[in-house]
GROMACS .gro file of N, CA and C in nm:
model
  327
    1MET      N    1   1.429  -0.130   1.169
    1MET     CA    2   1.469  -0.075   1.020
    1MET      C    3   1.362  -0.001   0.982
    2ALA      N    4   1.304   0.158   0.980
    2ALA     CA    5   1.156   0.169   0.961
    2ALA      C    6   1.257   0.183   0.795
    3ILE      N    7   1.156   0.136   0.671
    3ILE     CA    8   1.122   0.192   0.530
    3ILE      C    9   1.031   0.292   0.537
    4ASP      N   10   0.999   0.315   0.365
    4ASP     CA   11   0.919   0.456   0.409
    4ASP      C   12   0.817   0.345   0.208
    5LEU      N   13   0.689   0.321   0.260
    5LEU     CA   14   0.633   0.229   0.154
    5LEU      C   15   0.556   0.390   0.072
    6THR      N   16   0.571   0.306  -0.070
    6THR     CA   17   0.402   0.405  -0.232
    6THR      C   18   0.318   0.272  -0.223
    7LEU      N   19   0.204   0.287  -0.239
    7LEU     CA   20   0.106   0.178  -0.251
    7LEU      C   21  -0.015   0.290  -0.346
    8ARG      N   22  -0.013   0.197  -0.482
    8ARG     CA   23  -0.049   0.335  -0.598
    8ARG      C   24  -0.108   0.131  -0.674
    9ALA      N   25  -0.207   0.215  -0.775
    9ALA     CA   26  -0.295   0.133  -0.863
    9ALA      C   27  -0.241   0.149  -1.003
   10THR      N   28  -0.261   0.010  -1.051
   10THR     CA   29  -0.174  -0.023  -1.180
   10THR      C   30  -0.330   0.074  -1.322
   11ASP      N   31  -0.458   0.023  -1.281
   11ASP     CA   32  -0.521   0.068  -1.316
   11ASP      C   33  -0.659   0.160  -1.308
   12ALA      N   34  -0.757   0.064  -1.261
   12ALA     CA   35  -0.889   0.126  -1.190
   12ALA      C   36  -0.882   0.039  -1.058
   13ALA      N   37  -0.879   0.053  -0.928
   13ALA     CA   38  -0.877   0.048  -0.778
   13ALA      C   39  -0.981   0.001  -0.773
   14ASP      N   40  -1.065  -0.111  -0.688
   14ASP     CA   41  -1.082  -0.198  -0.633
   14ASP      C   42  -1.124  -0.134  -0.525
   15MET      N   43  -1.199  -0.004  -0.479
   15MET     CA   44  -1.280   0.076  -0.393
   15MET      C   45  -1.330  -0.032  -0.317
   16PRO      N   46  -1.508  -0.026  -0.257
   16PRO     CA   47  -1.562  -0.106  -0.169
   16PRO      C   48  -1.463  -0.172  -0.091
   17ALA      N   49  -1.342  -0.333  -0.226
   17ALA     CA   50  -1.286  -0.400  -0.091
   17ALA      C   51  -1.145  -0.321  -0.048
   18ILE      N   52  -1.161  -0.229  -0.140
   18ILE     CA   53  -0.977  -0.109  -0.032
   18ILE      C   54  -1.067  -0.036   0.126
   19ARG      N   55  -1.132  -0.020   0.109
   19ARG     CA   56  -1.247   0.016   0.183
   19ARG      C   57  -1.288  -0.136   0.309
   20ALA      N   58  -1.299  -0.233   0.302
   20ALA     CA   59  -1.318  -0.300   0.311
   20ALA      C   60  -1.260  -0.405   0.465
   21VAL      N   61  -1.156  -0.341   0.330
   21VAL     CA   62  -0.970  -0.442   0.437
   21VAL      C   63  -0.978  -0.352   0.505
   22LEU      N   64  -0.973  -0.186   0.470
   22LEU     CA   65  -0.944  -0.106   0.565
   22LEU      C   66  -1.003  -0.128   0.721
   23ASP      N   67  -1.126  -0.131   0.669
   23ASP     CA   68  -1.223  -0.143   0.772
   23ASP      C   69  -1.166  -0.248   0.873
   24ALA      N   70  -1.202  -0.393   0.829
   24ALA     CA   71  -1.120  -0.496   0.835
   24ALA      C   72  -1.018  -0.577   0.948
   25HIS      N   73  -0.938  -0.383   0.871
   25HIS     CA   74  -0.800  -0.397   0.971
   25HIS      C   75  -0.834  -0.265   1.115
   26GLN      N   76  -0.977  -0.210   1.156
   26GLN     CA   77  -0.986  -0.119   1.232
   26GLN      C   78  -0.868  -0.063   1.204
   27VAL      N   79  -0.826   0.043   1.035
   27VAL     CA   80  -0.828   0.130   1.004
   27VAL      C   81  -0.887   0.289   0.982
   28GLN      N   82  -0.821   0.369   1.068
   28GLN     CA   83  -0.964   0.471   1.110
   28GLN      C   84  -0.833   0.620   1.022
   29ALA      N   85  -0.968   0.701   0.976
   29ALA     CA   86  -0.911   0.777   0.909
   29ALA      C   87  -0.930   0.890   1.032
   30ASP      N   88  -0.799   1.020   0.981
   30ASP     CA   89  -0.832   1.123   1.050
   30ASP      C   90  -0.713   1.196   0.954
   31GLY      N   91  -0.851   1.339   0.878
   31GLY     CA   92  -0.824   1.388   0.707
   31GLY      C   93  -0.702   1.311   0.647
   32LEU      N   94  -0.626   1.330   0.638
   32LEU     CA   95  -0.509   1.298   0.521
   32LEU      C   96  -0.472   1.123   0.548
   33TYR      N   97  -0.462   1.080   0.742
   33TYR     CA   98  -0.399   1.047   0.770
   33TYR      C   99  -0.464   0.930   0.809
   34LEU      N  100  -0.460   0.805   0.864
   34LEU     CA  101  -0.432   0.650   0.818
   34LEU      C  102  -0.369   0.608   1.004
   35HIS      N  103  -0.500   0.525   1.102
   35HIS     CA  104  -0.429   0.476   1.169
   35HIS      C  105  -0.474   0.307   1.207
   36ALA      N  106  -0.361   0.265   1.191
   36ALA     CA  107  -0.343   0.124   1.191
   36ALA      C  108  -0.373   0.060   1.331
   37PRO      N  109  -0.401  -0.034   1.459
   37PRO     CA  110  -0.365  -0.081   1.532
   37PRO      C  111  -0.263  -0.171   1.459
   38GLY      N  112  -0.165  -0.148   1.579
   38GLY     CA  113  -0.036  -0.209   1.598
   38GLY      C  114   0.090  -0.185   1.461
   39ILE      N  115   0.016   0.006   1.434
   39ILE     CA  116   0.139  -0.040   1.342
   39ILE      C  117   0.157   0.164   1.356
   40ASP      N  118   0.359   0.166   1.326
   40ASP     CA  119   0.348   0.259   1.392
   40ASP      C  120   0.375   0.350   1.233
   41GLY      N  121   0.476   0.480   1.240
   41GLY     CA  122   0.485   0.532   1.119
   41GLY      C  123   0.335   0.637   1.123
   42VAL      N  124   0.352   0.661   0.961
   42VAL     CA  125   0.246   0.766   0.981
   42VAL      C  126   0.203   0.675   0.771
   43PHE      N  127   0.070   0.655   0.784
   43PHE     CA  128  -0.004   0.589   0.719
   43PHE      C  129  -0.076   0.747   0.605
   44GLU      N  130  -0.046   0.795   0.504
   44GLU     CA  131  -0.161   0.936   0.462
   44GLU      C  132  -0.164   0.864   0.298
   45SER      N  133  -0.333   0.816   0.319
   45SER     CA  134  -0.396   0.813   0.189
   45SER      C  135  -0.439   0.917   0.098
   46SER      N  136  -0.551   0.847   0.017
   46SER     CA  137  -0.613   0.941  -0.080
   46SER      C  138  -0.800   0.901  -0.089
   47TYR      N  139  -0.768   0.795   0.001
   47TYR     CA  140  -0.834   0.688  -0.063
   47TYR      C  141  -1.022   0.743  -0.040
   48LEU      N  142  -0.996   0.876   0.071
   48LEU     CA  143  -1.150   0.861   0.188
   48LEU      C  144  -1.222   0.956   0.044
   49GLY      N  145  -1.328   0.903  -0.065
   49GLY     CA  146  -1.436   0.956  -0.084
   49GLY      C  147  -1.326   0.962  -0.269
   50SER      N  148  -1.220   0.911  -0.256
   50SER     CA  149  -1.108   0.922  -0.381
   50SER      C  150  -1.225   0.728  -0.482
   51ALA      N  151  -1.219   0.785  -0.656
   51ALA     CA  152  -1.216   0.699  -0.735
   51ALA      C  153  -1.083   0.596  -0.774
   52SER      N  154  -1.001   0.643  -0.669
   52SER     CA  155  -0.877   0.578  -0.719
   52SER      C  156  -0.742   0.506  -0.579
   53PHE      N  157  -0.713   0.467  -0.556
   53PHE     CA  158  -0.586   0.468  -0.404
   53PHE      C  159  -0.482   0.497  -0.394
   54TYR      N  160  -0.451   0.608  -0.378
   54TYR     CA  161  -0.280   0.559  -0.304
   54TYR      C  162  -0.256   0.598  -0.182
   55GLY      N  163  -0.157   0.558  -0.123
   55GLY     CA  164  -0.104   0.547  -0.053
   55GLY      C  165  -0.002   0.558   0.051
   56GLN      N  166   0.074   0.643   0.061
   56GLN     CA  167   0.212   0.650   0.159
   56GLN      C  168   0.213   0.601   0.250
   57LEU      N  169   0.374   0.537   0.298
   57LEU     CA  170   0.341   0.551   0.453
   57LEU      C  171   0.548   0.571   0.510
   58PHE      N  172   0.511   0.610   0.566
   58PHE     CA  173   0.632   0.690   0.648
   58PHE      C  174   0.672   0.594   0.762
   59GLY      N  175   0.749   0.630   0.736
   59GLY     CA  176   0.888   0.536   0.914
   59GLY      C  177   0.888   0.448   0.953
   60ILE      N  178   0.777   0.357   0.888
   60ILE     CA  179   0.686   0.216   0.897
   60ILE      C  180   0.784   0.133   0.998
   61THR      N  181   0.762  -0.017   1.033
   61THR     CA  182   0.838  -0.106   1.127
   61THR      C  183   0.839  -0.217   1.054
   62PRO      N  184   0.816  -0.256   1.014
   62PRO     CA  185   0.821  -0.437   0.980
   62PRO      C  186   0.752  -0.533   1.047
   63SER      N  187   0.632  -0.578   1.109
   63SER     CA  188   0.588  -0.621   1.181
   63SER      C  189   0.432  -0.724   1.103
   64PRO      N  190   0.369  -0.816   1.208
   64PRO     CA  191   0.287  -0.878   1.140
   64PRO      C  192   0.167  -0.755   1.093
   65ALA      N  193   0.121  -0.730   1.187
   65ALA     CA  194  -0.028  -0.618   1.256
   65ALA      C  195  -0.002  -0.558   1.013
   66ALA      N  196   0.230  -0.515   1.029
   66ALA     CA  197   0.199  -0.411   0.877
   66ALA      C  198   0.213  -0.498   0.759
   67CYS      N  199   0.263  -0.632   0.800
   67CYS     CA  200   0.266  -0.711   0.673
   67CYS      C  201   0.137  -0.765   0.638
   68SER      N  202   0.041  -0.804   0.711
   68SER     CA  203  -0.077  -0.759   0.751
   68SER      C  204  -0.151  -0.759   0.685
   69LEU      N  205  -0.206  -0.601   0.643
   69LEU     CA  206  -0.273  -0.564   0.570
   69LEU      C  207  -0.199  -0.444   0.518
   70LEU      N  208  -0.001  -0.495   0.472
   70LEU     CA  209  -0.031  -0.441   0.337
   70LEU      C  210   0.027  -0.547   0.209
   71PHE      N  211  -0.078  -0.699   0.285
   71PHE     CA  212  -0.121  -0.824   0.147
   71PHE      C  213  -0.241  -0.748   0.131
   72ASP      N  214  -0.332  -0.711   0.231
   72ASP     CA  215  -0.445  -0.796   0.234
   72ASP      C  216  -0.495  -0.668   0.146
   73LEU      N  217  -0.468  -0.575   0.159
   73LEU     CA  218  -0.446  -0.422   0.048
   73LEU      C  219  -0.397  -0.443  -0.089
   74ALA      N  220  -0.229  -0.451  -0.060
   74ALA     CA  221  -0.218  -0.549  -0.265
   74ALA      C  222  -0.365  -0.611  -0.331
   75VAL      N  223  -0.350  -0.732  -0.199
   75VAL     CA  224  -0.485  -0.829  -0.342
   75VAL      C  225  -0.599  -0.779  -0.359
   76ALA      N  226  -0.631  -0.660  -0.306
   76ALA     CA  227  -0.796  -0.671  -0.289
   76ALA      C  228  -0.806  -0.522  -0.401
   77GLY      N  229  -0.659  -0.455  -0.371
   77GLY     CA  230  -0.685  -0.297  -0.499
   77GLY      C  231  -0.720  -0.355  -0.585
   78PRO      N  232  -0.609  -0.432  -0.718
   78PRO     CA  233  -0.510  -0.485  -0.676
   78PRO      C  234  -0.438  -0.328  -0.668
   79LEU      N  235  -0.281  -0.341  -0.565
   79LEU     CA  236  -0.160  -0.257  -0.556
   79LEU      C  237  -0.078  -0.289  -0.628
   80ILE      N  238   0.057  -0.208  -0.655
   80ILE     CA  239   0.168  -0.270  -0.629
   80ILE      C  240   0.217  -0.168  -0.441
   81ILE      N  241   0.317  -0.211  -0.458
   81ILE     CA  242   0.361  -0.125  -0.265
   81ILE      C  243   0.552  -0.153  -0.359
   82THR      N  244   0.560  -0.027  -0.381
   82THR     CA  245   0.696  -0.002  -0.359
   82THR      C  246   0.781   0.074  -0.234
   83CYS      N  247   0.930   0.000  -0.251
   83CYS     CA  248   1.035   0.123  -0.120
   83CYS      C  249   1.093   0.185  -0.110
   84GLU      N  250   1.113   0.323  -0.019
   84GLU     CA  251   1.208   0.378  -0.021
   84GLU      C  252   1.327   0.351   0.144
   85PRO      N  253   1.397   0.309   0.114
   85PRO     CA  254   1.503   0.300   0.004
   85PRO      C  255   1.490   0.153  -0.129
   86GLY      N  256   1.551   0.140  -0.222
   86GLY     CA  257   1.549   0.087  -0.254
   86GLY      C  258   1.706  -0.052  -0.278
   87PRO      N  259   1.728  -0.160  -0.362
   87PRO     CA  260   1.637  -0.200  -0.365
   87PRO      C  261   1.574  -0.313  -0.264
   88PRO      N  262   1.429  -0.410  -0.336
   88PRO     CA  263   1.392  -0.444  -0.455
   88PRO      C  264   1.289  -0.256  -0.438
   89GLN      N  265   1.280  -0.211  -0.555
   89GLN     CA  266   1.206  -0.130  -0.626
   89GLN      C  267   1.012  -0.146  -0.615
   90ILE      N  268   0.970  -0.251  -0.598
   90ILE     CA  269   0.807  -0.329  -0.593
   90ILE      C  270   0.932  -0.432  -0.543
   91VAL      N  271   0.800  -0.462  -0.396
   91VAL     CA  272   0.812  -0.483  -0.289
   91VAL      C  273   0.648  -0.642  -0.357
   92LEU      N  274   0.604  -0.582  -0.394
   92LEU     CA  275   0.432  -0.698  -0.339
   92LEU      C  276   0.337  -0.641  -0.501
   93CYS      N  277   0.307  -0.726  -0.545
   93CYS     CA  278   0.226  -0.714  -0.706
   93CYS      C  279   0.154  -0.758  -0.694
   94GLY      N  280  -0.071  -0.701  -0.692
   94GLY     CA  281  -0.195  -0.795  -0.666
   94GLY      C  282  -0.126  -0.834  -0.688
   95ALA      N  283  -0.310  -0.897  -0.714
   95ALA     CA  284  -0.395  -0.978  -0.722
   95ALA      C  285  -0.359  -0.906  -0.884
   96GLY      N  286  -0.347  -1.035  -0.970
   96GLY     CA  287  -0.414  -0.983  -1.103
   96GLY      C  288  -0.326  -0.942  -1.214
   97ILE      N  289  -0.176  -0.877  -1.135
   97ILE     CA  290  -0.046  -0.804  -1.196
   97ILE      C  291   0.046  -0.851  -1.114
   98GLU      N  292   0.086  -0.899  -1.331
   98GLU     CA  293   0.229  -0.882  -1.344
   98GLU      C  294   0.323  -0.831  -1.361
   99PRO      N  295   0.470  -0.887  -1.292
   99PRO     CA  296   0.584  -0.750  -1.215
   99PRO      C  297   0.649  -0.731  -1.389
  100ALA      N  298   0.621  -0.838  -1.461
  100ALA     CA  299   0.635  -0.804  -1.606
  100ALA      C  300   0.622  -0.618  -1.669
  101GLU      N  301   0.460  -0.588  -1.555
  101GLU     CA  302   0.428  -0.491  -1.670
  101GLU      C  303   0.427  -0.343  -1.619
  102VAL      N  304   0.526  -0.415  -1.523
  102VAL     CA  305   0.528  -0.213  -1.462
  102VAL      C  306   0.580  -0.203  -1.385
  103VAL      N  307   0.761  -0.330  -1.371
  103VAL     CA  308   0.912  -0.313  -1.406
  103VAL      C  309   0.949  -0.258  -1.496
  104ASP      N  310   1.007  -0.153  -1.517
  104ASP     CA  311   1.122  -0.075  -1.601
  104ASP      C  312   1.252  -0.119  -1.674
  105GLU      N  313   1.270  -0.241  -1.723
  105GLU     CA  314   1.427  -0.241  -1.698
  105GLU      C  315   1.543  -0.136  -1.709
  106SER      N  316   1.482  -0.110  -1.739
  106SER     CA  317   1.595   0.023  -1.831
  106SER      C  318   1.673   0.126  -1.663
  107ILE      N  319   1.523   0.126  -1.602
  107ILE     CA  320   1.631   0.174  -1.466
  107ILE      C  321   1.719   0.082  -1.372
  108PRO      N  322   1.725   0.139  -1.371
  108PRO     CA  323   1.880   0.011  -1.277
  108PRO      C  324   1.836   0.019  -1.057
  109PRO      N  325   1.868  -0.026  -1.058
  109PRO     CA  326   1.788  -0.078  -0.910
  109PRO      C  327   1.832  -0.001  -0.808
   0.00000   0.00000   0.00000
């Protein structure tokens, strides 16, 4: 089952750490699109030359390579990863981000 994911920072992202993770996973940039070994779908990102990070993955199929990259990005960022279609609305909160800080209980799942 393919899913769409959004990766974003709640505060200032650690851009050097994010770039290091992308390099470690051999992610290659092609304009706004990123290509990672073992990951299907479209990976669109704003990280090149940016002071913050925003990424979207469209039509990604869960795999060990995808999970490893996403987990490492969330921790390094720190980033929040959400999915469409939900629930859950939040898949992963990176290091130092508490779910209570970013979840809006007034929005139904």
